[in-house]
Amino acid sequence: MKKSQIAVVAVALSGAAMVRAAAPAVPRITKEAHPSAVKAAPAKPALKAAPKTDSFAPIKTFVNNRCLDCHNQDVQKGGLDLSALKFDLGDAREFAVWVKVHDRVRDGEMPPPKSDQPTPQERAAFKNALTKALLTTEDAQLVPTGRTVLRRLNRYQYENTVRDLLQSPWLQLRDMLPEDGQASGFNTVGEALDVSHVQMSRYLQAADYALRQTMASAAAQPETKTKKYYTRDEGAFVGAYDVGPEVRSTFPVVGSKADQEHLKAPFSVGDKDPKVRDEEGVGVVLSTYEPTEIRWTKFRAPVAGRYKLRFATNTIWIGPKDEKRWWVPNYANISAGRRSEPIMVYGDRQPRLLRKLGQFDSTPDGKVQEIDTWLLQGENIRPDAVRFFRPRPGDMRNPLATPEGQSGVSFKWMEVEGPLYNSWPTAGHKTIFGDLPLKQVDKTVEVVPANARGDAERLLRVFLQKAYRRPVTEADVSRFMPVIRRALDGGYSFPDAMIAGYSSVLCSPGFLYFDEKAGKLNAFALASRLSYFLWNTAPDEALLALAKSGQLLKPDVLRAQTNRLLDDERSGRFVEAFLDYWLDLRKINANDADVLLYPDYQLDDLLVDSGVQETRAFFAELLKKDLPAKSIVSSDWAMLNERLAQLYNVPGEINGVAIRRVQLPPDSPRGGLMTQASILKITANGTTTSPVLRGAWIMERILGEPSPPPPPGVAAVEPDIRGAVTIREQLDKHRSVASCASCHVKIDPAGFALESFDVMGGWRGNYRALGDGDGKFQKIAGFGRNGDRFTFSQGLPVDSSGQLPDGRAFKDVRDLKSLLAGDDAKLARNLARQLLIYSTGAPVRFADRPKIEAIINRARPSGFGVRTLLHEIVQSELFGSK
């Protein structure tokens, strides 16, 4: 940051002191206050000391007759001593214990099935009395505060909001801000979103950066240029002609034929023959990876903004070097391609800061492909033929090579059109400086006010109204004008002074925090909640206009707006952000396939990227078509491209990189979320799979039944990669421990069903092993995506059968999905809970349960359609109240 910018930020910081003071304190989650601290609670007086009321009598009678034999001071099964508790539901720790007791009795888990069981009347009386007591207590606690504590924008929401406010979609702000806390599985929950001095400083720096990036870079509109960049002119392309073993080299092509004439400089016919030059290309049979890192370095985006990129490529076929070494390509024997090849396009900021811009299929006929995108200043463009292998030094072989030859891609040229502008100055600049004239002074541009103080106040009022998601008051203006005046009086330029004021606005409570009061939300707060739910950004002008008129509070108007937001492409932000935390999609790159056990998956960026696209497209399809909630676990269709269809063994002509809806064969184990590549990768560690981890994930994320943490001192079960024993055999021993069995009987079954899938989601009948099983295992040999030879063994067979806690058995994942899909209300209930946490920023409390049941019942006639469920949530009291 320049010295002038630092000084301006310092001015803003001094002006922001009152901004921070105006921000109410945000509660933090502490160990003492968290329900998980229940076991550590100090001993309480005996239950008999509780109030002797008629409503308490059924609870006391039931506990004394049915619970105290196992849960007393001497025998504390499950670490629970009910005799040490008084019935003080105002104590958060005791409240959590009684909720747990309620749920175990409700579900028939307590008293244990083998013990003397209460009559249905006893059980009902206890449950009803305890339910009433818990609801009454929590409802009373929530009246003065509401369900949601004061919460701020998380860093995803902040980035989107500033981007949209300044109409600068390229801004990269998220990584400038500290990581957000999480509660109840999401980064939207107010209890975990505190603000520190460090965070305020980062906000100010991010705001200053965003505003300066949005300012006009010149008084006159920069010229929009269209220019071709030929690969034959790029050292990164032709410089690999003679690098290392010949399978790692690039090579010259003209159209679909070899070009042996230009192996050495000059590499091109140049301007003397434009027609031939347009057909000249540089061929590859490998993916873009060190050291063959092809990219167009002669182009660097002159400014951040919108550009159109056009790519001339075509696929080719390279014959073998000879019969003996058929995997070595013969660069003199090139013909037209036999298939299309997927190409990923990245913005490249050195050193190797890659940002995906788009994708397309290179075809044999050489069709020019276009990507309309936003670039950052200084980015160049890096293409990658992602289906190809990524070789390493040594004895390598292209695993895609055949005795007939191998596929390749010829990159000819890239044409760049841009930067593209709808107007000048840009809309973002006008948001900051209105229509004030610009003056060019050497290489800098100045904003020329007619009256600095008068223009400053006028511009500030307009900016505040756009930035705040509610009507602006005089107090708002009075808070920030001193920051601007102080900067002007200190000798700073008009733009610097305005940026100091605007930076303070973008770090103020009115911008950072949701403006929600206890009780029913007003129209502006409702507009914000809806917009941040479905667009992950501030409400647009249409939504704010309906809030101002009060129309948004009408159910039919709110429903229409919900549909409008869902049908807009910006709803993709909701799908991405929600799935990143509900399903943990953000962790997709947390592990890589093991190079020894899974060399065929190593460095397969196409598969990883396709898996994420599949899951997002699948959920978007559920929303768009209002498909039933049971589709979450079982569907007869999937969202696939060629790479996924290959992994899933789905027949038919599924070609290309684009994701599309595909009908699955009747016997396919795929369909639903649990068997998607992204989910199976996230729930594995790249080397082995664990039924415990996958089972716990399904219980928590799909069924809404989170498992408690393992008892202290109990070691995790690690699968044996030598292949001597299966994970099921190891778990059988583990489950013989009484303290482990009660949880594993719930967790493991679903995980066992998923043992038919490896660490990247491929189907398997046997485990892979590094050992040979004393000569019993079949050796599997070949070449991995890194070009190196591999050998592993086909180990012990997979047993994917199991039995649910209620006794229902299944033989494989198909049976399991059928069983889980049968309880579609349970699946809908969990999805509703997840959506409520994400959208309202509050955990689901006991008092919310009846309201959630009402939502579920209203969605029942649609078969619990996902879009219907979302509509019922938006229309509910829980969504419409703080």
PDB file of C-alpha atoms in Angstrom, residues 53 55-56 59 87-90 95 98-99 102 125-141 846-847:
ATOM      1  CA  THR A  53     -45.701 -28.788  40.779  1.00  0.00           C
ATOM      2  CA  SER A  55     -46.423 -30.450  35.686  1.00  0.00           C
ATOM      3  CA  PHE A  56     -43.225 -31.697  37.235  1.00  0.00           C
ATOM      4  CA  ILE A  59     -41.166 -36.118  35.049  1.00  0.00           C
ATOM      5  CA  PHE A  87     -35.007 -29.259  37.555  1.00  0.00           C
ATOM      6  CA  ASP A  88     -33.547 -25.836  36.776  1.00  0.00           C
ATOM      7  CA  LEU A  89     -34.239 -25.282  33.088  1.00  0.00           C
ATOM      8  CA  GLY A  90     -32.960 -21.732  33.318  1.00  0.00           C
ATOM      9  CA  PHE A  95     -31.481 -27.495  29.817  1.00  0.00           C
ATOM     10  CA  TRP A  98     -32.987 -32.519  29.707  1.00  0.00           C
ATOM     11  CA  VAL A  99     -33.283 -32.072  25.936  1.00  0.00           C
ATOM     12  CA  HIS A 102     -36.267 -36.048  26.156  1.00  0.00           C
ATOM     13  CA  ALA A 125     -47.014 -38.376  30.064  1.00  0.00           C
ATOM     14  CA  PHE A 126     -43.295 -37.916  30.680  1.00  0.00           C
ATOM     15  CA  LYS A 127     -42.594 -36.670  27.147  1.00  0.00           C
ATOM     16  CA  ASN A 128     -45.526 -34.255  27.108  1.00  0.00           C
ATOM     17  CA  ALA A 129     -44.686 -32.793  30.506  1.00  0.00           C
ATOM     18  CA  LEU A 130     -41.011 -32.358  29.685  1.00  0.00           C
ATOM     19  CA  THR A 131     -41.789 -30.937  26.243  1.00  0.00           C
ATOM     20  CA  LYS A 132     -44.102 -28.345  27.752  1.00  0.00           C
ATOM     21  CA  ALA A 133     -41.552 -27.356  30.373  1.00  0.00           C
ATOM     22  CA  LEU A 134     -38.739 -27.029  27.856  1.00  0.00           C
ATOM     23  CA  LEU A 135     -40.840 -25.038  25.387  1.00  0.00           C
ATOM     24  CA  THR A 136     -42.166 -22.688  28.048  1.00  0.00           C
ATOM     25  CA  THR A 137     -38.677 -21.992  29.371  1.00  0.00           C
ATOM     26  CA  GLU A 138     -37.017 -21.368  26.035  1.00  0.00           C
ATOM     27  CA  ASP A 139     -39.874 -19.343  24.578  1.00  0.00           C
ATOM     28  CA  ALA A 140     -39.688 -17.015  27.565  1.00  0.00           C
ATOM     29  CA  GLN A 141     -35.922 -16.647  27.179  1.00  0.00           C
ATOM     30  CA  PHE A 846     -35.831 -26.917  21.129  1.00  0.00           C
ATOM     31  CA  ALA A 847     -38.502 -24.218  20.936  1.00  0.00           C
TER      32      ALA A 847
END
